XYZ file of C-alpha atoms in Angstrom:
765
model
C 27.447 27.180 12.606
C 28.170 24.436 15.142
C 28.185 25.142 18.845
C 31.509 24.925 20.658
C 30.834 21.458 22.153
C 29.754 20.143 18.761
C 32.852 21.588 17.090
C 34.980 19.812 19.681
C 33.268 16.509 19.041
C 33.656 16.931 15.300
C 37.337 17.694 15.714
C 37.702 14.593 17.885
C 36.022 12.444 15.271
C 38.208 13.884 12.524
C 41.301 13.373 14.643
C 40.402 9.683 14.787
C 40.446 9.584 11.002
C 36.660 9.210 10.553
C 35.319 12.376 9.078
C 37.920 13.273 6.544
C 37.782 13.018 2.797
C 40.424 10.301 2.945
C 39.635 6.707 3.771
C 40.785 5.873 7.304
C 42.752 2.745 8.070
C 40.430 -0.184 8.896
C 39.824 -0.557 12.606
C 37.416 -2.485 14.795
C 35.460 -0.738 17.543
C 34.575 -2.632 20.703
C 34.044 -6.373 20.442
C 32.882 -6.532 16.829
C 33.560 -9.720 14.941
C 34.240 -10.226 11.266
C 32.823 -12.935 9.060
C 35.244 -15.746 8.162
C 36.802 -15.291 4.765
C 37.842 -17.856 2.170
C 41.507 -18.049 1.365
C 41.121 -18.210 -2.398
C 39.083 -15.794 -4.527
C 36.852 -17.014 -7.370
C 37.758 -16.141 -10.968
C 35.758 -13.191 -12.286
C 35.302 -12.697 -16.026
C 34.338 -9.275 -17.445
C 30.656 -10.044 -17.846
C 28.168 -7.355 -18.899
C 26.802 -4.145 -17.360
C 23.227 -5.126 -18.173
C 20.888 -6.242 -16.857
C 21.510 -4.956 -13.353
C 21.431 -7.447 -10.510
C 22.474 -11.082 -10.421
C 21.426 -13.125 -13.462
C 22.215 -16.791 -13.872
C 23.059 -17.675 -17.474
C 25.390 -19.529 -19.749
C 28.587 -17.558 -20.233
C 31.565 -17.815 -22.574
C 32.392 -21.278 -23.899
C 29.074 -22.590 -22.560
C 30.086 -22.231 -18.934
C 27.168 -21.682 -16.563
C 27.493 -18.931 -14.002
C 26.019 -15.650 -12.818
C 26.520 -12.136 -14.123
C 26.615 -9.479 -11.409
C 26.085 -5.781 -12.159
C 25.792 -2.937 -9.646
C 25.349 0.764 -10.258
C 27.532 2.574 -7.691
C 28.097 6.137 -8.783
C 31.209 7.748 -7.303
C 32.534 4.527 -5.762
C 36.250 3.775 -5.876
C 35.977 -0.035 -5.848
C 33.357 -2.756 -5.488
C 33.765 -6.269 -4.103
C 31.254 -9.035 -4.740
C 30.954 -11.182 -1.609
C 29.787 -14.797 -1.893
C 28.673 -16.796 1.153
C 28.570 -20.549 1.574
C 26.334 -22.483 3.940
C 28.812 -21.978 6.777
C 28.859 -18.176 6.381
C 32.369 -18.325 4.883
C 32.785 -15.244 2.728
C 34.661 -15.119 -0.573
C 35.408 -11.630 -1.886
C 35.625 -11.147 -5.637
C 36.750 -7.695 -6.843
C 34.678 -6.373 -9.740
C 37.190 -4.607 -11.949
C 35.011 -3.832 -14.952
C 33.356 -0.405 -14.902
C 30.899 0.771 -17.561
C 28.970 4.008 -17.071
C 29.340 3.736 -13.283
C 28.133 0.111 -13.346
C 30.543 -2.377 -11.784
C 30.147 -5.812 -13.306
C 31.584 -9.291 -13.685
C 30.652 -12.872 -14.572
C 31.503 -15.535 -11.995
C 31.556 -19.049 -13.495
C 30.026 -21.784 -11.391
C 27.749 -19.523 -9.324
C 24.281 -21.022 -9.510
C 20.776 -20.238 -8.202
C 20.588 -20.379 -4.422
C 23.953 -18.633 -4.004
C 23.851 -15.916 -1.323
C 25.764 -12.725 -1.975
C 26.248 -9.045 -1.143
C 28.561 -6.158 -1.971
C 31.225 -4.088 -0.247
C 31.621 -0.666 -1.788
C 34.751 1.441 -1.237
C 34.870 5.224 -1.322
C 35.248 8.366 0.752
C 33.815 8.747 4.233
C 32.809 12.372 4.399
C 29.294 12.736 5.834
C 29.480 16.545 5.620
C 29.284 16.207 1.829
C 26.924 13.225 1.924
C 29.624 10.629 1.185
C 29.136 7.592 3.447
C 31.037 4.737 1.806
C 32.147 2.086 4.277
C 33.541 -1.229 2.941
C 33.161 -2.852 6.365
C 29.427 -3.002 5.701
C 27.948 -5.742 3.543
C 25.286 -4.252 1.285
C 22.180 -5.805 -0.192
C 21.922 -5.683 -3.985
C 19.039 -3.299 -4.837
C 18.131 -5.700 -7.664
C 18.224 -8.883 -5.553
C 15.247 -11.032 -6.486
C 15.255 -12.950 -3.234
C 16.605 -12.135 0.228
C 17.755 -14.507 2.948
C 18.516 -13.774 6.593
C 19.079 -10.462 8.319
C 18.937 -8.810 11.716
C 15.141 -8.859 11.951
C 14.670 -12.594 12.282
C 14.721 -12.368 16.077
C 13.461 -9.833 18.563
C 15.950 -7.486 20.223
C 17.884 -4.416 19.132
C 19.510 -4.226 15.757
C 23.188 -5.108 16.208
C 25.440 -2.025 16.256
C 27.475 -3.559 13.429
C 24.691 -2.907 10.911
C 25.236 0.855 11.181
C 27.781 2.650 9.011
C 28.527 5.007 11.877
C 29.177 4.253 15.535
C 25.600 4.021 16.732
C 26.456 4.243 20.431
C 28.990 7.072 20.155
C 28.774 9.044 23.431
C 28.101 12.353 21.676
C 24.992 11.452 19.707
C 24.747 14.765 17.875
C 27.836 13.824 15.850
C 27.574 10.032 16.027
C 26.684 9.788 12.339
C 30.062 11.298 11.410
C 32.144 8.621 13.176
C 32.707 5.635 10.919
C 32.200 2.146 12.342
C 34.665 -0.338 10.839
C 33.189 -3.513 12.308
C 32.085 -6.118 9.805
C 28.321 -6.274 9.360
C 28.195 -9.445 7.230
C 27.057 -11.841 9.998
C 24.083 -9.636 10.793
C 22.616 -8.318 7.525
C 20.383 -9.880 4.854
C 21.979 -11.383 1.756
C 20.731 -11.454 -1.788
C 20.020 -14.809 -3.396
C 20.681 -15.712 -7.027
C 17.374 -16.823 -8.550
C 16.809 -18.919 -11.654
C 14.839 -17.028 -14.288
C 11.847 -18.978 -15.538
C 11.851 -19.990 -19.150
C 9.772 -17.615 -21.315
C 6.169 -18.753 -21.665
C 2.702 -17.267 -21.814
C 2.208 -17.347 -18.054
C 1.473 -13.654 -17.689
C 0.086 -12.789 -21.124
C -3.053 -10.693 -21.117
C -5.326 -13.626 -21.920
C -4.322 -15.248 -18.622
C -5.189 -12.207 -16.513
C -8.668 -11.230 -15.264
C -8.310 -7.734 -16.821
C -11.246 -6.340 -14.853
C -12.154 -2.850 -16.140
C -11.622 -0.088 -13.599
C -15.326 0.748 -13.416
C -16.182 -2.873 -12.579
C -13.547 -3.247 -9.867
C -14.139 -3.868 -6.173
C -10.868 -3.770 -4.221
C -10.177 -5.728 -1.046
C -7.184 -4.512 0.968
C -5.531 -7.329 2.887
C -2.328 -8.340 4.637
C -0.775 -11.581 3.370
C 0.160 -12.734 6.856
C -2.805 -11.378 8.785
C -5.472 -12.659 6.390
C -4.757 -16.360 6.933
C -2.841 -16.463 10.218
C -5.981 -17.535 12.121
C -7.890 -19.191 9.281
C -9.056 -22.635 10.481
C -9.422 -23.937 6.927
C -5.808 -23.225 5.992
C -3.233 -25.818 7.122
C -1.262 -24.484 10.050
C 2.070 -24.653 8.213
C 0.674 -22.425 5.441
C -1.017 -19.794 7.585
C 0.414 -16.318 7.124
C 2.107 -17.136 3.820
C 1.697 -16.676 0.090
C 0.730 -20.330 -0.119
C -1.873 -19.742 2.584
C -3.503 -16.962 0.579
C -3.554 -19.278 -2.451
C -5.244 -22.060 -0.445
C -8.821 -22.922 -1.552
C -10.203 -21.998 1.885
C -8.878 -18.445 1.576
C -9.887 -18.109 -2.070
C -13.403 -19.325 -1.273
C -14.017 -16.369 1.036
C -12.898 -13.887 -1.621
C -15.015 -15.506 -4.308
C -18.105 -15.687 -2.103
C -17.670 -12.058 -1.171
C -17.405 -11.101 -4.836
C -14.394 -8.777 -4.833
C -12.478 -8.440 -8.105
C -9.015 -7.503 -6.784
C -6.894 -7.876 -3.694
C -4.616 -5.001 -2.736
C -1.772 -6.528 -0.756
C -0.068 -4.503 1.941
C 3.673 -4.310 1.169
C 5.259 -7.581 0.065
C 8.611 -6.134 -0.990
C 11.368 -7.305 1.357
C 11.281 -4.994 4.360
C 13.121 -4.551 7.663
C 11.994 -3.865 11.213
C 12.916 -0.591 12.878
C 15.243 -0.644 15.862
C 12.851 1.319 18.072
C 10.195 -1.391 17.556
C 12.550 -4.281 18.209
C 13.641 -2.668 21.468
C 9.991 -2.755 22.609
C 9.520 -6.372 21.563
C 7.454 -5.372 18.522
C 7.804 -5.670 14.762
C 6.857 -3.700 11.694
C 3.683 -5.549 10.724
C 2.407 -3.462 7.822
C 5.730 -3.539 5.975
C 6.104 0.094 4.902
C 9.874 -0.118 5.377
C 11.199 -1.592 2.146
C 14.782 -2.670 1.562
C 14.424 -4.896 -1.523
C 12.225 -3.744 -4.393
C 12.476 -6.972 -6.416
C 12.237 -9.552 -3.626
C 9.022 -11.000 -2.143
C 9.231 -10.638 1.629
C 10.878 -13.844 2.776
C 8.971 -14.154 6.069
C 5.736 -14.732 4.113
C 7.102 -17.832 2.366
C 6.234 -21.324 3.517
C 8.582 -23.044 1.063
C 11.945 -21.468 1.947
C 14.025 -18.307 1.606
C 16.782 -19.355 -0.804
C 14.756 -18.350 -3.851
C 11.739 -20.563 -3.139
C 9.723 -17.494 -2.147
C 9.719 -16.318 -5.766
C 7.991 -19.410 -7.080
C 5.565 -19.444 -4.161
C 4.542 -15.865 -4.862
C 3.979 -16.658 -8.545
C 1.810 -19.639 -7.656
C -0.250 -17.406 -5.369
C -0.833 -14.911 -8.177
C -1.779 -17.735 -10.545
C -4.320 -19.097 -8.065
C -5.906 -15.688 -7.565
C -6.097 -15.138 -11.314
C -7.777 -18.496 -11.807
C -10.366 -17.343 -9.256
C -10.940 -14.188 -11.338
C -9.178 -11.932 -8.839
C -6.526 -9.383 -9.761
C -3.458 -8.707 -7.617
C -2.482 -5.114 -6.768
C 0.635 -4.425 -4.721
C 0.962 -1.618 -2.192
C 4.482 -0.365 -2.989
C 6.795 1.938 -1.045
C 9.214 3.637 -3.421
C 9.260 6.948 -1.562
C 11.723 5.879 1.178
C 13.688 2.854 2.405
C 14.409 1.088 5.694
C 17.752 2.896 6.066
C 16.010 5.894 7.700
C 18.009 9.110 8.274
C 21.620 9.805 9.110
C 21.284 7.806 12.340
C 19.720 4.813 10.594
C 21.343 1.506 9.613
C 23.439 0.927 6.492
C 21.868 -1.970 4.611
C 21.992 -1.128 0.911
C 21.602 2.191 -0.928
C 23.183 4.316 1.790
C 26.463 2.467 1.355
C 26.294 2.151 -2.444
C 25.876 5.856 -3.189
C 24.188 7.862 -0.458
C 24.264 11.106 -2.430
C 22.886 9.502 -5.563
C 20.009 7.550 -4.092
C 18.659 9.908 -1.419
C 17.501 13.506 -1.305
C 19.866 15.427 0.958
C 19.180 18.813 2.448
C 20.250 21.586 0.128
C 22.368 23.434 2.658
C 23.459 20.470 4.780
C 24.322 17.311 2.845
C 24.902 15.454 6.096
C 21.119 15.476 6.672
C 18.315 13.944 4.667
C 15.353 15.724 3.109
C 12.421 13.903 4.669
C 9.097 14.246 2.815
C 7.901 10.875 4.080
C 8.169 11.081 7.863
C 10.413 7.999 7.763
C 13.840 9.640 7.754
C 14.704 9.663 4.069
C 13.252 10.240 0.614
C 14.450 8.585 -2.577
C 15.946 10.915 -5.196
C 13.516 9.963 -7.942
C 14.715 12.735 -10.258
C 18.034 10.902 -10.638
C 17.984 8.610 -13.699
C 19.452 5.584 -11.915
C 16.888 5.840 -9.099
C 14.062 6.231 -11.586
C 15.443 3.215 -13.427
C 15.481 1.176 -10.219
C 11.817 1.955 -9.579
C 10.584 1.365 -13.126
C 12.667 -1.797 -13.534
C 11.111 -3.066 -10.317
C 7.576 -2.230 -11.436
C 8.038 -3.905 -14.807
C 9.513 -6.983 -13.109
C 6.481 -7.437 -10.869
C 4.141 -7.102 -13.859
C 6.048 -9.077 -16.480
C 7.681 -11.803 -14.395
C 5.624 -11.988 -11.191
C 2.233 -11.470 -12.818
C 0.728 -8.648 -10.774
C -1.974 -6.416 -12.219
C -1.319 -3.034 -10.650
C 0.137 -0.939 -7.871
C -0.954 1.377 -5.099
C 1.855 3.904 -4.513
C 2.400 4.848 -0.897
C 2.899 8.632 -0.451
C 2.846 9.085 -4.217
C 3.244 12.855 -3.944
C 6.832 12.270 -2.780
C 7.520 10.431 -6.043
C 6.056 13.326 -8.028
C 8.367 15.935 -6.498
C 10.917 17.332 -8.931
C 13.499 19.086 -6.820
C 11.273 20.388 -4.045
C 7.672 20.950 -5.166
C 5.178 18.333 -6.287
C 5.142 18.456 -10.082
C 2.593 16.571 -12.154
C 5.046 16.781 -15.066
C 7.767 15.155 -12.980
C 10.095 12.536 -14.510
C 8.432 9.733 -12.571
C 4.925 10.474 -13.837
C 6.218 11.126 -17.371
C 8.070 7.814 -17.515
C 5.065 5.879 -16.235
C 2.782 7.538 -18.794
C 4.863 6.407 -21.768
C 6.007 3.002 -20.532
C 4.381 0.284 -22.700
C 4.104 -2.131 -19.755
C 3.200 0.152 -16.872
C 0.667 2.374 -18.567
C -1.544 -0.699 -19.097
C -1.818 -1.769 -15.442
C -3.845 -0.331 -12.604
C -2.118 2.670 -11.004
C -3.391 4.014 -7.671
C -1.874 7.029 -5.934
C -1.971 7.784 -2.264
C -2.023 11.442 -3.317
C -0.154 13.076 -0.459
C 3.080 13.108 1.523
C 4.131 14.942 4.695
C 6.071 17.731 2.969
C 4.937 21.255 2.132
C 2.314 21.227 -0.633
C 2.103 17.462 -0.450
C -1.697 17.107 -0.369
C -2.636 16.450 -4.020
C -6.061 14.781 -4.007
C -7.601 15.246 -7.445
C -4.368 16.449 -9.047
C -2.853 13.302 -10.539
C -3.037 12.959 -14.337
C -5.155 10.550 -16.406
C -4.183 6.855 -16.140
C -4.078 7.302 -12.367
C -6.763 6.606 -9.793
C -6.463 8.014 -6.288
C -7.322 7.129 -2.743
C -10.046 9.696 -2.095
C -9.841 10.626 1.569
C -12.440 13.347 1.017
C -14.904 10.545 0.354
C -13.883 8.904 3.631
C -14.332 12.146 5.564
C -17.711 13.039 4.055
C -19.286 9.620 4.585
C -17.990 9.326 8.144
C -19.241 12.815 8.963
C -22.696 12.198 7.523
C -23.298 9.012 9.464
C -22.028 10.474 12.726
C -24.257 13.521 12.201
C -21.457 16.045 11.779
C -21.963 17.225 8.177
C -23.137 20.850 8.191
C -24.653 20.525 4.703
C -24.974 17.821 2.080
C -23.009 19.377 -0.794
C -19.846 17.440 -0.123
C -21.708 14.165 0.382
C -23.525 14.618 -2.929
C -20.249 15.007 -4.796
C -18.736 11.960 -3.117
C -21.731 9.686 -3.746
C -21.812 10.568 -7.449
C -18.127 10.099 -8.285
C -16.441 13.307 -7.037
C -16.743 15.203 -10.304
C -15.510 18.331 -8.519
C -12.157 16.576 -8.103
C -11.833 14.380 -11.177
C -13.916 15.738 -14.077
C -10.936 17.197 -15.938
C -8.344 16.018 -18.449
C -10.404 13.033 -19.531
C -10.495 11.474 -16.068
C -13.460 9.289 -15.187
C -15.451 8.514 -12.028
C -13.241 5.484 -11.403
C -10.375 7.891 -10.764
C -11.816 7.933 -7.239
C -11.046 4.959 -5.020
C -13.783 5.323 -2.428
C -13.115 4.005 1.046
C -14.444 4.450 4.557
C -11.637 2.535 6.260
C -8.111 1.465 5.333
C -5.286 -0.358 7.076
C -4.326 2.989 8.596
C -7.006 3.913 11.141
C -9.967 2.262 12.803
C -11.560 -0.859 11.405
C -15.188 -0.397 10.408
C -16.414 -2.002 13.622
C -14.110 0.165 15.707
C -15.296 3.256 13.842
C -18.735 2.783 15.411
C -17.409 1.498 18.764
C -14.701 4.015 19.704
C -14.283 7.763 19.480
C -10.747 7.853 20.850
C -7.707 5.901 19.727
C -6.413 3.174 22.029
C -2.838 2.560 20.892
C -1.288 1.799 24.264
C 0.031 -1.562 23.038
C 2.386 0.290 20.693
C 4.410 1.500 23.665
C 4.339 5.162 22.669
C 2.064 6.478 25.380
C -0.909 6.566 22.981
C 0.712 9.524 21.227
C 0.948 7.796 17.854
C -1.901 7.571 15.373
C -4.322 10.240 14.238
C -6.603 12.094 16.630
C -8.942 12.991 13.740
C -10.996 9.793 13.631
C -14.416 11.230 12.752
C -15.878 8.325 14.671
C -18.995 7.877 16.813
C -19.185 5.114 19.425
C -23.002 5.024 19.499
C -23.077 5.905 23.177
C -20.421 3.742 24.816
C -16.645 3.653 24.398
C -15.461 0.196 23.386
C -17.139 -3.173 23.673
C -20.395 -3.280 25.599
C -23.162 -5.669 26.616
C -25.830 -3.018 26.031
C -28.177 -4.595 23.473
C -29.439 -1.254 22.121
C -25.918 0.078 21.570
C -24.868 -3.163 19.899
C -27.886 -3.116 17.576
C -27.235 0.508 16.622
C -23.593 -0.213 15.888
C -24.475 -3.057 13.573
C -26.975 -0.849 11.777
C -24.300 1.803 11.348
C -22.002 -0.826 9.846
C -24.723 -1.732 7.356
C -25.202 1.953 6.564
C -21.522 2.555 5.913
C -21.066 -0.536 3.742
C -24.238 0.162 1.772
C -23.227 3.768 1.173
C -19.802 2.691 -0.021
C -21.046 0.040 -2.428
C -23.768 2.255 -3.924
C -21.393 5.158 -4.591
C -20.016 5.909 -8.038
C -16.279 5.227 -8.205
C -14.187 2.231 -7.179
C -15.059 0.869 -3.723
C -12.325 -0.465 -1.454
C -13.029 -2.732 1.501
C -10.579 -3.730 4.228
C -10.166 -7.409 5.052
C -12.463 -8.407 7.904
C -14.691 -5.335 7.841
C -17.373 -7.432 6.152
C -17.591 -9.603 9.277
C -16.899 -7.158 12.118
C -13.135 -7.378 12.669
C -11.897 -5.265 15.578
C -8.473 -3.946 16.555
C -9.714 -3.134 20.076
C -9.679 0.571 19.361
C -6.199 0.783 17.844
C -6.051 3.152 14.910
C -2.346 2.563 14.236
C -1.710 -1.178 14.416
C 1.400 -0.966 12.227
C 3.508 -2.847 14.790
C 0.955 -5.354 16.052
C 1.842 -8.678 14.444
C -0.637 -10.538 16.616
C -4.351 -11.079 17.159
C -4.963 -7.325 17.249
C -4.271 -7.208 13.509
C -4.965 -10.728 12.276
C -8.396 -11.468 10.809
C -10.582 -13.311 13.318
C -12.355 -15.992 11.287
C -14.516 -17.104 14.197
C -16.638 -13.996 13.576
C -17.912 -15.531 10.357
C -19.776 -18.140 12.408
C -21.554 -15.618 14.662
C -25.102 -14.828 13.477
C -24.827 -11.038 13.561
C -21.549 -10.915 11.693
C -22.582 -13.658 9.283
C -25.489 -11.465 8.236
C -23.140 -8.520 7.687
C -21.076 -10.670 5.337
C -24.247 -11.693 3.490
C -25.286 -8.068 3.015
C -21.826 -7.070 1.780
C -21.760 -9.931 -0.703
C -25.250 -9.104 -1.946
C -24.403 -5.438 -2.408
C -21.255 -6.301 -4.377
C -23.310 -8.639 -6.550
C -25.928 -5.938 -7.073
C -23.221 -3.489 -8.078
C -21.638 -5.876 -10.563
C -25.020 -6.659 -12.161
C -26.083 -3.030 -12.606
C -23.976 -0.669 -14.729
C -25.861 2.343 -13.361
C -24.027 1.708 -10.065
C -20.576 1.619 -11.713
C -20.733 4.244 -14.424
C -17.798 4.867 -16.724
C -18.688 8.538 -17.218
C -19.807 11.286 -14.880
C -23.465 12.130 -14.487
C -24.561 15.222 -16.353
C -27.582 16.099 -14.193
C -29.390 17.139 -17.372
C -32.598 15.794 -18.919
C -31.981 13.330 -21.748
C -35.592 12.876 -22.838
C -38.703 14.917 -23.451
C -40.278 13.888 -20.163
C -37.534 15.714 -18.243
C -35.986 12.617 -16.665
C -32.362 13.304 -15.741
C -29.591 10.783 -15.258
C -29.069 11.995 -11.672
C -31.480 13.802 -9.384
C -31.543 14.670 -5.691
C -34.629 14.804 -3.478
C -35.546 16.125 -0.078
C -37.653 14.124 2.362
C -40.864 15.765 1.099
C -40.290 14.362 -2.393
C -39.248 17.535 -4.195
C -36.035 18.051 -6.098
C -33.366 19.837 -4.163
C -32.704 23.492 -4.861
C -29.463 25.400 -4.578
C -30.500 26.546 -1.128
C -31.093 22.949 -0.048
C -27.495 22.037 -0.871
C -26.199 24.665 1.525
C -28.559 23.799 4.399
C -27.972 21.178 7.092
C -29.781 17.959 6.231
C -29.858 14.474 7.666
C -31.921 12.983 4.828
C -30.953 12.735 1.176
C -32.624 10.975 -1.758
C -30.434 10.061 -4.756
C -32.109 8.975 -8.013
C -29.921 7.073 -10.497
C -31.423 6.652 -13.971
C -30.471 3.577 -15.957
C -32.178 4.837 -19.089
C -29.321 6.824 -20.671
C -25.999 5.453 -19.526
C -23.093 6.808 -21.619
C -21.102 4.360 -23.682
C -21.862 1.079 -25.416
C -21.378 -2.548 -24.538
C -18.891 -4.936 -26.144
C -21.268 -5.499 -29.081
C -21.710 -1.774 -29.667
C -25.224 -1.685 -28.256
C -26.539 1.038 -25.914
C -26.172 0.311 -22.206
C -29.568 0.292 -20.518
C -30.234 -0.588 -16.904
C -32.872 -0.330 -14.233
C -33.193 2.867 -12.212
C -32.804 3.192 -8.459
C -33.646 5.565 -5.649
C -31.410 5.511 -2.579
C -32.612 7.227 0.596
C -29.951 7.959 3.214
C -31.225 9.045 6.616
C -28.668 9.832 9.340
C -30.921 11.182 12.080
C -31.750 8.958 15.033
C -35.514 9.388 14.666
C -37.636 7.921 11.836
C -38.610 10.250 9.016
C -41.396 10.359 6.445
C -40.129 10.299 2.862
C -42.385 11.030 -0.124
C -41.407 8.857 -3.077
C -41.096 10.913 -6.301
C -43.845 10.355 -8.883
C -43.708 10.523 -12.703
C -41.536 10.910 -14.681
C -39.263 9.343 -12.094
C -41.357 6.291 -11.354
C -44.802 4.742 -11.149
C -43.822 2.397 -8.351
C -40.813 1.219 -6.331
C -39.619 -2.078 -4.876
C -37.454 -2.135 -1.743
C -34.132 -3.884 -2.457
C -32.158 -3.060 0.704
C -33.278 -1.714 4.056
C -30.436 -1.443 6.556
C -32.898 -1.105 9.441
C -33.481 -4.853 9.145
C -31.182 -7.239 10.996
C -31.621 -10.075 8.513
C -30.172 -8.973 5.185
C -29.871 -12.402 3.581
C -32.697 -11.686 1.125
C -34.194 -8.456 -0.323
C -37.274 -7.154 1.484
C -39.304 -6.938 -1.766
C -41.907 -4.465 -0.452
C -43.578 -2.468 -3.261
C -44.631 1.198 -2.889
C -46.526 3.453 -5.254
C -45.142 6.708 -6.592
C -46.023 9.617 -4.339
C -46.516 7.310 -1.374
C -45.074 8.551 1.891
C -42.953 5.849 3.470
C -41.368 5.719 6.890
C -37.589 5.468 6.867
C -36.198 4.187 10.144
C -33.724 6.273 12.066
C -30.145 5.920 10.856
C -30.785 3.718 7.857
C -30.441 3.404 4.100
C -33.280 2.249 1.879
C -32.521 1.286 -1.709
C -35.543 1.074 -4.005
C -35.718 -0.259 -7.549
C -37.897 1.698 -9.966
C -40.518 -0.735 -11.276
C -43.007 1.368 -13.133
C -41.510 3.849 -15.577
């Protein structure tokens, strides 16, 4: 029940004709201006309801033109709006309606044409109806986007809102319709020429790296090359910049097999950021699921961005590197009821978004971003799957990481692993063959779903992140959890045919501290975001090694660099799929920010000068060597879980755990605090066969992880485990360019330096 003041405001709004179930007469509030309009409409032929979007083709009688098709459930009328170079608008009514799809063929419309839609219907926010023909709407299927309100800093114009944004009584502002024309201020779709069919993206042109052999490198298209001295200045921060040989050389030298690109779907900047002179840098605010983000294109925004993106993918493939997109299908840039009207909200608000069950004026928000897409609706599910197939089949990408994937798996309220979204993906002949990564949580009730996604899916494993961070900062009460994480997290994924590579292991991600900051700061420092340092997580599980932030203390600096070597070595020796974050391999810092989502500047951009500094150059060398070691040794990237059982008469098991005194761990040891852990990986009996059907046999390794600050004595296990050992990696050493090569006999007691990892190769069994 509304309070008396709210009831009065609602009555006032309704009295003005903007809250009723009838369309009010068009009016203009304030000093709004309308886009110029052409005097003569273009001819519109019936066209076809499929495919959705704008598709250039040859029409009847051999006439070239573009077919436009828009799903707009419940709409009363749809106008196609074409814009020339001078922003003159021509409105073309679409009179054909097939299964709620409005469609028409416009002869003479060619690639490069900018367009949008005006959708007519009821304005009745209390029932979720928010149609407003004064607002130009972006085609959800637009393959390229040009222009928009986020090209310059400053507030979003009030015209881009379907309601009167600055209505004096804000608690009912969303119910008062704004009839000012938004066309001059909003992004337009661009008609794009479809490439002729060829074998560009056939399987034999893709790297097709098996999951178990993958090493993922998370990067930001703009931030990765924005400061790269080897990339021409005009290409920095673009798709073409990432495809430049100087950028590719770093990836190849490092040895990663896939890049995971932060969102490249067309996105918009939030008003609250623009007011503070900031921008959405990460891009988790999508508004166009088919369009490469135009601001990352060096070649132009009238369709040129599509070709540039394809050339980038081709260059990465030729370098043997797969392309995975971080995609945001859980919400859009239109936010909640007080957000702008850019696309779906004005096409069919009730059809595209989840609304609250008992108050259709409000949005159900499982994402923390104001709205949640209604994935259970067939047309929304079609939008998502059509988009995914497009990026695979026509843009050449190799997989997807789904932001807040639990929100996509919700049926009506609860997360459901038999949901329509997951079911459709599982049977789709295109999508079930690509890499699928879930961020297995959202912000709603029951949204944390780590370990719950079905086969075909891998998951970001934040339990791995927590366990490894805790161990190296000395906060793990016992080593049970660490043991599971190092060996593939069988407690989470050994069901339903899932494999160790279901776990994407990571210590850092775009969200949170960089690796260098993880060992340099214990508290977040997000003041530059303008939110009073209230944003970002307080649960960092970080240790600053004795000083907060940058320091000239040589001992602290040396310890921090050792901790970096420890964390990277642990990650790359663990069973599962490792993920690195761009710049961590050479000490990138965000100056203590753990939420740099709005920092499109040197805080977020990769600092390539670090690669020339001796200490950071050595960190890169170690990372590259560890990746190479991993790719050469199948025992480090197993395709099946360890059994822990003996596979031969001598009692040698495929996985064994040792205490510092050289004995195998007991059940009691797993539940006791421990700073030292020995992990034996046997290469003798690796499940599976190679491509020729032969058994897979590898060398065996012993990894000793020691998190205490003081050195410890470690007794190397004797037969049947080994006769002797050779040191391959010792993170206590500053120079990691070459393996130490020291040989030790079985049973020998060796000294392991404080806070270090020693990897030994078995040489005598």
